[in-house]
PDB file of C-alpha atoms and ligand atoms in Angstrom:
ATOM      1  CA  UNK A1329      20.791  18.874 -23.727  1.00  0.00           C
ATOM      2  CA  UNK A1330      19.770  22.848 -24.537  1.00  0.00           C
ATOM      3  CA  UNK A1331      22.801  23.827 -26.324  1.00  0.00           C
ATOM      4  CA  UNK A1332      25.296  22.812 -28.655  1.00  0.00           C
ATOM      5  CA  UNK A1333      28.565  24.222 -28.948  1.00  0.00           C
ATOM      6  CA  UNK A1334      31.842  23.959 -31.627  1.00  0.00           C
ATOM      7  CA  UNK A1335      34.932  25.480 -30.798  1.00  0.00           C
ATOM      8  CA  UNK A1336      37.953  24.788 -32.465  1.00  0.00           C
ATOM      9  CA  UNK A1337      37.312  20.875 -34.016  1.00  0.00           C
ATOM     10  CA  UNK A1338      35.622  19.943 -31.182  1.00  0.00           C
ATOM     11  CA  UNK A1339      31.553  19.573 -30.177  1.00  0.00           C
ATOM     12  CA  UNK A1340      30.777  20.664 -26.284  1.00  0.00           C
ATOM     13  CA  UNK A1341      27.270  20.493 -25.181  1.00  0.00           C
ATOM     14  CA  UNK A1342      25.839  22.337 -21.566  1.00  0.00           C
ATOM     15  CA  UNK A1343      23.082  20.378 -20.389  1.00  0.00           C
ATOM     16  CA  UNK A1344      19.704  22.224 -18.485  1.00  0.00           C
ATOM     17  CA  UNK A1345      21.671  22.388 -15.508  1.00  0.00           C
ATOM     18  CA  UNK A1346      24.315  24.165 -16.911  1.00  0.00           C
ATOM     19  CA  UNK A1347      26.760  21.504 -16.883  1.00  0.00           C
ATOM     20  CA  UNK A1348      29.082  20.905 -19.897  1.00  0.00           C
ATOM     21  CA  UNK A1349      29.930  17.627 -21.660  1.00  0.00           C
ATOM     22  CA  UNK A1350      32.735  17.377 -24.043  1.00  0.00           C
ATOM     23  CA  UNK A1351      34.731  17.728 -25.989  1.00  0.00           C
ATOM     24  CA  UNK A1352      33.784  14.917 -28.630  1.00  0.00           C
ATOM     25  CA  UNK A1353      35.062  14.387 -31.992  1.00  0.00           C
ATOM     26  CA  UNK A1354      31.801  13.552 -33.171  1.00  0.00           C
ATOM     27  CA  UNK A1355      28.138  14.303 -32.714  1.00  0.00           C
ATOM     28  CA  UNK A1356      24.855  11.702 -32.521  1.00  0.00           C
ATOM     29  CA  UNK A1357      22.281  14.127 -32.505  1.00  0.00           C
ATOM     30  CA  UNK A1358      18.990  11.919 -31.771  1.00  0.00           C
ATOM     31  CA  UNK A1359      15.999  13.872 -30.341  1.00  0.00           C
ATOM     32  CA  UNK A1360      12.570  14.212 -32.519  1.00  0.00           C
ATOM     33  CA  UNK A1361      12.566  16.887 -34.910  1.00  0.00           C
ATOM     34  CA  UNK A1362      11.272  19.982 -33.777  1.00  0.00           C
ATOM     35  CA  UNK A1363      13.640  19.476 -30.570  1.00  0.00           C
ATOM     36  CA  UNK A1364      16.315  18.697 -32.611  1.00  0.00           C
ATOM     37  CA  UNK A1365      15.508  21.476 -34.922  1.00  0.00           C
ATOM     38  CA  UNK A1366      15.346  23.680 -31.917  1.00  0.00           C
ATOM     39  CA  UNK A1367      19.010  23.302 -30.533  1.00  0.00           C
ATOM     40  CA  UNK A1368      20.353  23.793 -34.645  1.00  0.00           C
ATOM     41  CA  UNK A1369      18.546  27.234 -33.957  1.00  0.00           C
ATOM     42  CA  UNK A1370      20.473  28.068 -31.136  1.00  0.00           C
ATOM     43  CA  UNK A1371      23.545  26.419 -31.124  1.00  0.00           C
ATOM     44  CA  UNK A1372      26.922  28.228 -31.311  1.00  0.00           C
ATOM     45  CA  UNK A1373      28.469  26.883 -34.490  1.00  0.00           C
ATOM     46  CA  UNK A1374      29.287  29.677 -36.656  1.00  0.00           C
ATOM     47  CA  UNK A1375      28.484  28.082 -40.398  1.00  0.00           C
ATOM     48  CA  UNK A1376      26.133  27.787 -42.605  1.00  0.00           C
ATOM     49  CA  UNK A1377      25.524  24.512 -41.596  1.00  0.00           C
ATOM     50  CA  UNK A1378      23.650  25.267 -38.935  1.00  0.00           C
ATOM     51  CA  UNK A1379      21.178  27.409 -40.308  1.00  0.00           C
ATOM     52  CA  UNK A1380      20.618  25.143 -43.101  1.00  0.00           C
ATOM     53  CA  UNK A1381      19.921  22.281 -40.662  1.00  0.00           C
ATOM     54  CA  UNK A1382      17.687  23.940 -38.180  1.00  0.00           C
ATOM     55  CA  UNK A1383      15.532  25.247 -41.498  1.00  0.00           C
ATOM     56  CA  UNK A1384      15.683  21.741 -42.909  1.00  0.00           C
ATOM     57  CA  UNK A1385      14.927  19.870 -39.963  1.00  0.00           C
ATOM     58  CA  UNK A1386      11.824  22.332 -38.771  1.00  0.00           C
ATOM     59  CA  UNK A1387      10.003  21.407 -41.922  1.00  0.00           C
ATOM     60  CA  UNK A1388       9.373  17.778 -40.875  1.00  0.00           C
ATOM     61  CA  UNK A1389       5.542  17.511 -39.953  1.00  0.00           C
ATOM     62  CA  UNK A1390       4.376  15.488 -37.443  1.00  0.00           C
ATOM     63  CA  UNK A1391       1.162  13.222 -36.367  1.00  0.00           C
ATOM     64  CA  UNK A1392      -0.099  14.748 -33.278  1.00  0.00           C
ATOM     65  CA  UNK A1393      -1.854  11.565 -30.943  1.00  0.00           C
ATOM     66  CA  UNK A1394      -3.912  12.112 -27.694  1.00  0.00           C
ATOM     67  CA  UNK A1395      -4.690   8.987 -25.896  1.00  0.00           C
ATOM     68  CA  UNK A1396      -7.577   8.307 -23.093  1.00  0.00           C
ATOM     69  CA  UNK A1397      -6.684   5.451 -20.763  1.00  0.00           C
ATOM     70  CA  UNK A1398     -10.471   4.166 -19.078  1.00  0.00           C
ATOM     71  CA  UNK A1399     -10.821   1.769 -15.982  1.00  0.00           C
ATOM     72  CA  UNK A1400     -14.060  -0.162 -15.779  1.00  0.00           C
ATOM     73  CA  UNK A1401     -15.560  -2.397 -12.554  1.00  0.00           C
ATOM     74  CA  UNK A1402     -16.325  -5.114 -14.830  1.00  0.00           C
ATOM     75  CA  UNK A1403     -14.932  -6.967 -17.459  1.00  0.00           C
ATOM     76  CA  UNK A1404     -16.313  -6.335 -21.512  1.00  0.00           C
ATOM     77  CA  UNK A1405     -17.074  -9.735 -23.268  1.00  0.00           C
ATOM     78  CA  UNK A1406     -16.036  -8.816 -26.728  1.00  0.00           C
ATOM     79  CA  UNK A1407     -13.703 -11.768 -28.827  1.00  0.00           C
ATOM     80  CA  UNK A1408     -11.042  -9.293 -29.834  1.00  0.00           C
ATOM     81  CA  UNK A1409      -7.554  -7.283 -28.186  1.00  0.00           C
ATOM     82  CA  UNK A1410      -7.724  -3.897 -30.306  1.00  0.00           C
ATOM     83  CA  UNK A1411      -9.437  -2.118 -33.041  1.00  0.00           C
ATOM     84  CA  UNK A1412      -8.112   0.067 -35.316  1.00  0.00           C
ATOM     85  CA  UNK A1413      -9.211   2.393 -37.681  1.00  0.00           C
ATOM     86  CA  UNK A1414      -6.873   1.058 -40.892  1.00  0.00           C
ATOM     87  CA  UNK A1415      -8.930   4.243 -43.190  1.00  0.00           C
ATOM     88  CA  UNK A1416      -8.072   6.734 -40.739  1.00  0.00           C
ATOM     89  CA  UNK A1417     -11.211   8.167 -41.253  1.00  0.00           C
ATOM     90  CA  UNK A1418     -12.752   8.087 -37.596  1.00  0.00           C
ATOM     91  CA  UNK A1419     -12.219  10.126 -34.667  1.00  0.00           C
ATOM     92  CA  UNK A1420     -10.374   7.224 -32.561  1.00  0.00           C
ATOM     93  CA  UNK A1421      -7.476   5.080 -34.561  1.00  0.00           C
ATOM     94  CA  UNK A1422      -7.285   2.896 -32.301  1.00  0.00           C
ATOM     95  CA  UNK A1423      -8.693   1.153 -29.013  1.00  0.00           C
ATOM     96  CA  UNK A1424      -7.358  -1.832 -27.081  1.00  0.00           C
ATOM     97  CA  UNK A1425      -8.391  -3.403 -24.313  1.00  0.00           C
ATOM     98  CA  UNK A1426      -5.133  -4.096 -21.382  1.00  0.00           C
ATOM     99  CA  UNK A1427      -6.906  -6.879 -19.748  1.00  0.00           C
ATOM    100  CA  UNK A1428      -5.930  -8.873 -22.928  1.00  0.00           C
ATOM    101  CA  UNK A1429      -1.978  -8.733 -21.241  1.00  0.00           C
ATOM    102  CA  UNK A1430      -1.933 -11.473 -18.523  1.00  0.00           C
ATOM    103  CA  UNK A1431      -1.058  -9.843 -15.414  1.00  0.00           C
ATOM    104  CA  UNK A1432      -1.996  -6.392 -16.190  1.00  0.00           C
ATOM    105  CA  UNK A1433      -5.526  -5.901 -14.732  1.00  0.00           C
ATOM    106  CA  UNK A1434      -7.615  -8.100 -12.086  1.00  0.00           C
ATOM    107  CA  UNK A1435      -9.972 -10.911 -13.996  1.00  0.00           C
ATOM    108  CA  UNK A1436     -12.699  -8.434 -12.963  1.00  0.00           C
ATOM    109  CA  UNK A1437     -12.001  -5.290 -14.678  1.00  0.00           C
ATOM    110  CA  UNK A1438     -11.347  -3.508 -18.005  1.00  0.00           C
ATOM    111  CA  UNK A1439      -9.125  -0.687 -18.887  1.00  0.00           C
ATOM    112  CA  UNK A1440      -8.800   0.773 -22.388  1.00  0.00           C
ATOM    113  CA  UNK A1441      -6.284   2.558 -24.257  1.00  0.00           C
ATOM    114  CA  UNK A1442      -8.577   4.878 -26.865  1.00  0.00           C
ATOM    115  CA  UNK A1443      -6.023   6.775 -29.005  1.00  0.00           C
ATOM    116  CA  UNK A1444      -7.467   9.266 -31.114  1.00  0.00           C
ATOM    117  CA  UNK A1445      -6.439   9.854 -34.996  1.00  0.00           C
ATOM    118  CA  UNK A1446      -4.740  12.687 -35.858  1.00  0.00           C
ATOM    119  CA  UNK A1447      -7.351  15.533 -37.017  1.00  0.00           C
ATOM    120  CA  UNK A1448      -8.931  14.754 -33.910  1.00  0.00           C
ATOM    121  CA  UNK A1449      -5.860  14.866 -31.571  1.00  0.00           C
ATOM    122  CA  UNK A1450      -5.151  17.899 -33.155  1.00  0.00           C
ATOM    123  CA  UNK A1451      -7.942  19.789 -32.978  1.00  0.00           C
ATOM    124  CA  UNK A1452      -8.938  18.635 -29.540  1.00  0.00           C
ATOM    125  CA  UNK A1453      -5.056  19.337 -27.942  1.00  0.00           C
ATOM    126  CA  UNK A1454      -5.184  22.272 -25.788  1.00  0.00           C
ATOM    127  CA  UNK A1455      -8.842  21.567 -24.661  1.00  0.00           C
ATOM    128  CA  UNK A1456      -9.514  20.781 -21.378  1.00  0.00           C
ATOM    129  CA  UNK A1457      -8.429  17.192 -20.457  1.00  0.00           C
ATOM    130  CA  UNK A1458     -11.729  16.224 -18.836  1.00  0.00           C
ATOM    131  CA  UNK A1459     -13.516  16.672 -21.534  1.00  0.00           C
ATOM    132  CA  UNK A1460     -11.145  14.754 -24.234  1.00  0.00           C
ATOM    133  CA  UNK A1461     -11.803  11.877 -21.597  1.00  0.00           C
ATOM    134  CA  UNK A1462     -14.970  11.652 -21.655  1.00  0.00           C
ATOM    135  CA  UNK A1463     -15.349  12.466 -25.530  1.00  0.00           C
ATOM    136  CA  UNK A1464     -13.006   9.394 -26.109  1.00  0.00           C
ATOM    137  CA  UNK A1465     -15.204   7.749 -23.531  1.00  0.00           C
ATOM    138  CA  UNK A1466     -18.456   8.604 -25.876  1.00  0.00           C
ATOM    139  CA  UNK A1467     -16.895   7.236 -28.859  1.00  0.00           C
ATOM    140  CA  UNK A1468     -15.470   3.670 -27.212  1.00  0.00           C
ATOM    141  CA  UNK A1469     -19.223   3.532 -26.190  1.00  0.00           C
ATOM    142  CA  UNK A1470     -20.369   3.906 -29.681  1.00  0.00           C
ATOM    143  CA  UNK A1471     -18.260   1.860 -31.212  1.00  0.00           C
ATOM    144  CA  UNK A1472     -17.956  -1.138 -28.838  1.00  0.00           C
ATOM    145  CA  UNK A1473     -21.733  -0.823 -28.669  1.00  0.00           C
ATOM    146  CA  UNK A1474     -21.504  -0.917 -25.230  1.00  0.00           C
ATOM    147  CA  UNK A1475     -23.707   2.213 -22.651  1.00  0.00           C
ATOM    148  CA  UNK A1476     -21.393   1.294 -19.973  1.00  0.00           C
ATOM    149  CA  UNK A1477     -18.020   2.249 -21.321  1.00  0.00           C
ATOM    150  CA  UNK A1478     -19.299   6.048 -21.158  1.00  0.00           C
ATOM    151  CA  UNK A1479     -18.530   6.390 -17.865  1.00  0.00           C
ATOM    152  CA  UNK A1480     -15.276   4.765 -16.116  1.00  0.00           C
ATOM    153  CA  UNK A1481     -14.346   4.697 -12.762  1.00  0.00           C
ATOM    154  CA  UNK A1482     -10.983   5.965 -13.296  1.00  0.00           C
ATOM    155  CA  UNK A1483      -9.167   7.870 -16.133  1.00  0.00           C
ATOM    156  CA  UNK A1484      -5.661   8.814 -17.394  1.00  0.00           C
ATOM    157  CA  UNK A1485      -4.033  10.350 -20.422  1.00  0.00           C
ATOM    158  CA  UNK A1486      -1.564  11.550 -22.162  1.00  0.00           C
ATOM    159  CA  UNK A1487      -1.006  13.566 -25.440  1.00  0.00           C
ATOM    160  CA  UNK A1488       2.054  13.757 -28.055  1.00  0.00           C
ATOM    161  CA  UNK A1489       2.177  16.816 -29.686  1.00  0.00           C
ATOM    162  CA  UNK A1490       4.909  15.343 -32.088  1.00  0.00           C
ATOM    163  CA  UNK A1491       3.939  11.932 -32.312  1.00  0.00           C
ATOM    164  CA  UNK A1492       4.385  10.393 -35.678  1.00  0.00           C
ATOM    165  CA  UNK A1493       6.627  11.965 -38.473  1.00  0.00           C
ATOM    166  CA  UNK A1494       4.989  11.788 -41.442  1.00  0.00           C
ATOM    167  CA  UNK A1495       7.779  12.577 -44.000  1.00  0.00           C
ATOM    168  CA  UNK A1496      11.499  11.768 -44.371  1.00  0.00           C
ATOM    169  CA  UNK A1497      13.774  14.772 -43.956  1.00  0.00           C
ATOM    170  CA  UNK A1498      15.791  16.247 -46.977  1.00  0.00           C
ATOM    171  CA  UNK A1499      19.002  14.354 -46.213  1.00  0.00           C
ATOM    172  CA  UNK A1500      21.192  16.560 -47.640  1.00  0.00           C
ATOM    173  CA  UNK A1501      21.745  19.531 -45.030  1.00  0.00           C
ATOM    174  CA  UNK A1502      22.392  16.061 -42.850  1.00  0.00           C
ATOM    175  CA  UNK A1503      25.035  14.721 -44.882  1.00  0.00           C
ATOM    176  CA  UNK A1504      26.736  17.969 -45.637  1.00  0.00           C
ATOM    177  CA  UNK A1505      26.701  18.035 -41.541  1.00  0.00           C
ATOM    178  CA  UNK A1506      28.593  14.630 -41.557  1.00  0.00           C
ATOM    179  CA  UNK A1507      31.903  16.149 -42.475  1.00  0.00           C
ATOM    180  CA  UNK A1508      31.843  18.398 -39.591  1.00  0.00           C
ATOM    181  CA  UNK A1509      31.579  15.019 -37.109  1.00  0.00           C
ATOM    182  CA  UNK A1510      27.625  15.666 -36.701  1.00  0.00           C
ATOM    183  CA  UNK A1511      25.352  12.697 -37.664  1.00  0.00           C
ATOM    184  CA  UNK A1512      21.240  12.487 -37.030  1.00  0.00           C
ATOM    185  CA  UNK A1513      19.544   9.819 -36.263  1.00  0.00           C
ATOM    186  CA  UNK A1514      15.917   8.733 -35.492  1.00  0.00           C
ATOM    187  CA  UNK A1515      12.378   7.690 -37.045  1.00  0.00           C
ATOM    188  CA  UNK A1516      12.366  11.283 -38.596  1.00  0.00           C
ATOM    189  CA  UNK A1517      15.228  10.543 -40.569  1.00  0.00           C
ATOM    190  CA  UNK A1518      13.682   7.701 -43.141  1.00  0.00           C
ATOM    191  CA  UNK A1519      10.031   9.513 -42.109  1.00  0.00           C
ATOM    192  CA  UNK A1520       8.885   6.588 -40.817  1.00  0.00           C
ATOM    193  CA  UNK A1521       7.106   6.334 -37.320  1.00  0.00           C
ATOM    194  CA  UNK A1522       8.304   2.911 -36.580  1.00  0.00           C
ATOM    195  CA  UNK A1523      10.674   1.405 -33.542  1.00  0.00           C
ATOM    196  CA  UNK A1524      12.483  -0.327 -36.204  1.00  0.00           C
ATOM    197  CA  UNK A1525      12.428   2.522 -38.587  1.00  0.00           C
ATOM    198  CA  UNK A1526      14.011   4.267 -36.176  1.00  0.00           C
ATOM    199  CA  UNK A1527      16.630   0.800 -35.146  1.00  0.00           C
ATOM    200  CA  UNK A1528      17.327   0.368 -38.760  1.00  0.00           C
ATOM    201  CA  UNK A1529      18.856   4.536 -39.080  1.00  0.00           C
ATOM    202  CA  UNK A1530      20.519   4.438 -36.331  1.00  0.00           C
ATOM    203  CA  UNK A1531      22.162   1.259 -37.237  1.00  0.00           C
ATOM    204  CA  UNK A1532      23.658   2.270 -40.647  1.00  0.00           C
ATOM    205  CA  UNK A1533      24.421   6.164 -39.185  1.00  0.00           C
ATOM    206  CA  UNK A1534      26.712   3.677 -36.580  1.00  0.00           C
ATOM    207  CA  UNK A1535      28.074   2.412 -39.522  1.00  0.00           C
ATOM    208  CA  UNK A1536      28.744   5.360 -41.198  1.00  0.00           C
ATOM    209  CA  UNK A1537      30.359   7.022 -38.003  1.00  0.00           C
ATOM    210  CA  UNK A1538      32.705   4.016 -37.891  1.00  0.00           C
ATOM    211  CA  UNK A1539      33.673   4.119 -41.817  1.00  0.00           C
ATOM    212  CA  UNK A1540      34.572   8.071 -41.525  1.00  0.00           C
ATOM    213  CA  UNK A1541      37.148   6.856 -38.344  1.00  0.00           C
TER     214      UNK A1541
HETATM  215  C1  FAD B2369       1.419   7.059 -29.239  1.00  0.00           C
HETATM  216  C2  FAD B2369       2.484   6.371 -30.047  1.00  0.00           C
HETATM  217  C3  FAD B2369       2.312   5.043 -30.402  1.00  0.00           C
HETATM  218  C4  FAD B2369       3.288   4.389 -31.155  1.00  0.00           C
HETATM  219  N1  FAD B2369       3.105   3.070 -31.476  1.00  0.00           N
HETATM  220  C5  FAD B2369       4.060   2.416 -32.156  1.00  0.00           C
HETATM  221  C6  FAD B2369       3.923   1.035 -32.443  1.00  0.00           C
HETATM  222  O1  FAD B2369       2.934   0.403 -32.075  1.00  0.00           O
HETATM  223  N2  FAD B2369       4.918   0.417 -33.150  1.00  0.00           N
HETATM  224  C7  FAD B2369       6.043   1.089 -33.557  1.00  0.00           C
HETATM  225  O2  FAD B2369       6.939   0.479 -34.168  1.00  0.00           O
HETATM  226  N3  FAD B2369       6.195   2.406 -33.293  1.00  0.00           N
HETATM  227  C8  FAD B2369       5.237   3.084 -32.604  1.00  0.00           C
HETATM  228  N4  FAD B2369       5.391   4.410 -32.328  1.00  0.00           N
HETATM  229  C9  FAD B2369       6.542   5.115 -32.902  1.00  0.00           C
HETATM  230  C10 FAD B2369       7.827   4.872 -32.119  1.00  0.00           C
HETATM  231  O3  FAD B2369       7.594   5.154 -30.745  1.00  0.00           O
HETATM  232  C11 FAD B2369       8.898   5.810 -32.687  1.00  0.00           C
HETATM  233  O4  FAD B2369       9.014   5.614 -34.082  1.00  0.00           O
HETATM  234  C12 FAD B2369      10.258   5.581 -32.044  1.00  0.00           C
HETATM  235  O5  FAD B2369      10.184   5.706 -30.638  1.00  0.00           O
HETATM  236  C13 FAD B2369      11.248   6.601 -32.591  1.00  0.00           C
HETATM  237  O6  FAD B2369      12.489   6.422 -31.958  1.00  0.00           O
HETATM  238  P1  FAD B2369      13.516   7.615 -31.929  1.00  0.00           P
HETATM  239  O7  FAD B2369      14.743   7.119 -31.253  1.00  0.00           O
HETATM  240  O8  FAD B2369      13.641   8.202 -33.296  1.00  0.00           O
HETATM  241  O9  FAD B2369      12.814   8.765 -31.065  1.00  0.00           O
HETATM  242  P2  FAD B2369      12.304   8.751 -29.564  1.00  0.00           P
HETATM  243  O10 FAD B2369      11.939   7.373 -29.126  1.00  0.00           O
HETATM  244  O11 FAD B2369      11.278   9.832 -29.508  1.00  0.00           O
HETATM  245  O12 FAD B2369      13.598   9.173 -28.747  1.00  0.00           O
HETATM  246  C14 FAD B2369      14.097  10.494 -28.786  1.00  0.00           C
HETATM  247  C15 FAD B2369      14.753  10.784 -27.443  1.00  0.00           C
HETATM  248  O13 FAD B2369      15.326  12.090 -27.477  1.00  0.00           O
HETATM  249  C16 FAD B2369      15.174  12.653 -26.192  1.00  0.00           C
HETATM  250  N5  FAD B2369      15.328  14.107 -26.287  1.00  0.00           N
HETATM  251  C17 FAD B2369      14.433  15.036 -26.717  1.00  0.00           C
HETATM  252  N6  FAD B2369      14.979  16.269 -26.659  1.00  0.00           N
HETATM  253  C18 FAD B2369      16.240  16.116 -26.189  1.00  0.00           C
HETATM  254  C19 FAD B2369      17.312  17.023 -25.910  1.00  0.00           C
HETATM  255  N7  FAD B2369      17.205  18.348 -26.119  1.00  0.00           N
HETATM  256  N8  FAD B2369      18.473  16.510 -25.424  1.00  0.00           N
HETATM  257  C20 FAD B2369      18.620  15.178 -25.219  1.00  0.00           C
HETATM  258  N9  FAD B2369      17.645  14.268 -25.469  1.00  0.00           N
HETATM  259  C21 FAD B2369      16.473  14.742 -25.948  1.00  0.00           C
HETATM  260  C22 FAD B2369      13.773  12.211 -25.770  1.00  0.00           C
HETATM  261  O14 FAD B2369      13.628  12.312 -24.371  1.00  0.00           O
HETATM  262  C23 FAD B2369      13.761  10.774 -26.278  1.00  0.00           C
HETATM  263  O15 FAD B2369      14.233   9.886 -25.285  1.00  0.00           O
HETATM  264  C24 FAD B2369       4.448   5.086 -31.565  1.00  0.00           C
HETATM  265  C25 FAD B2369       4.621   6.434 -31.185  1.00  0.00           C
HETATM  266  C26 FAD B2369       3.652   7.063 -30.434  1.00  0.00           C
HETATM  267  C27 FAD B2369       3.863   8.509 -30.031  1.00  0.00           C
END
């Protein structure tokens, strides 16, 4: 959705294609954040509301994560799935190896997921992709202790710029938003960057909705 309208008591939203949805009593608004922050700034609702939320909502920081995916022609002997770097101290947070998932990749092979922490992912975004590879490629080496894993035969990745809130949002602009019909919902709510974090908000915001019928 790119914007969100009120007219009268009713929401309308116009999707990227121009096409309008609506009108609905009430409002799940549900992306991350900084998107969600985003259409507050630019939505055509005229009250204070809306400022209030898109300034609230902006301030939530996030965990950035890039992530190196790394196909090998043979298969690493190691007696572990993942490791993960519980300080989050190092470079990488996390590495895990896919061959562990029955069905994934042929007896023969290795692929690993090397996600980077979050100074690194940072720091390393915008730089060329090639290089992050092999980088993530250098450290797996290191600290599997194994030569071979600098250089795979095939690569992917992908990055997150907004990954992992790392605070809960001040509720209140949120609640104040509830008597309008708009509710908010997601693992930025309870700042918690968990699936069931996420469940458990959107849950009791259900719940809510259905008490203010
Ligand atoms: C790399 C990584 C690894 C993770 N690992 C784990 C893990 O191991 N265990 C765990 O519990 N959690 C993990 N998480 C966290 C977990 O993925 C999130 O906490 C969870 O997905 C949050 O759910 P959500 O519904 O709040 O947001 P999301 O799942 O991000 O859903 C938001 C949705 O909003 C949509 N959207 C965005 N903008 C708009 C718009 N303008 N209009 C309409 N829709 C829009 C998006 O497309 C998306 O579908 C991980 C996250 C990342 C990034």
């Amino acid at each position: 959705m790119e914007t969100i309208h009120r007219d009268d008591d009713a929401w309308r939203l116009t999707d990227r294609d121009g096409e309008q949805w609506g009108p609905f009593d009430q409002l799940l608004v549900s992306p991350p954040a900084p998107q969600t922050a985003a259409l507050w700034a630019a939505a055509d609702w005229d009250d204070p509301r809306r400022a209030a939320l898109a300034e609230t909502v902006e301030d939530v920081r996030y965990r950035t994560v890039w992530t190196a995916v790394l196909r090998y022609d043979f298969r690493l002997d190691v007696p572990y799935y993942a490791l993960v770097d519980v300080e989050k101290e190092h470079p990488v947070g996390w590495i895990s190896r896919e061959e562990c998932k029955a069905g994934h990749v042929p007896d023969d092979e290795t692929v690993l997921i090397v996600q980077a922490g979050g100074e690194w992912s940072t720091d390393n975004y915008d730089r060329d992709p090639a290089t992050n590879v092999a980088s993530l490629a250098d450290h797996a080496a290191d600290i599997v202790g194994d030569d071979r894993l600098r250089d795979p035969t095939w690569t992917d990745h992908q990055g997150w710029r907004y990954a992992l809130p790392q605070e809960a949002v001040d509720t209140e602009p949120l609640t104040a938003a509830e008597d309008a019909g708009v509710y908010h919902l997601g693992d930025w709510v309870p700042g918690e960057a968990r699936l069931h974090a996420a469940l458990r908000d959107g849950l009791e915001t259900g719940e809510r909705l259905v008490e203010s019928l």
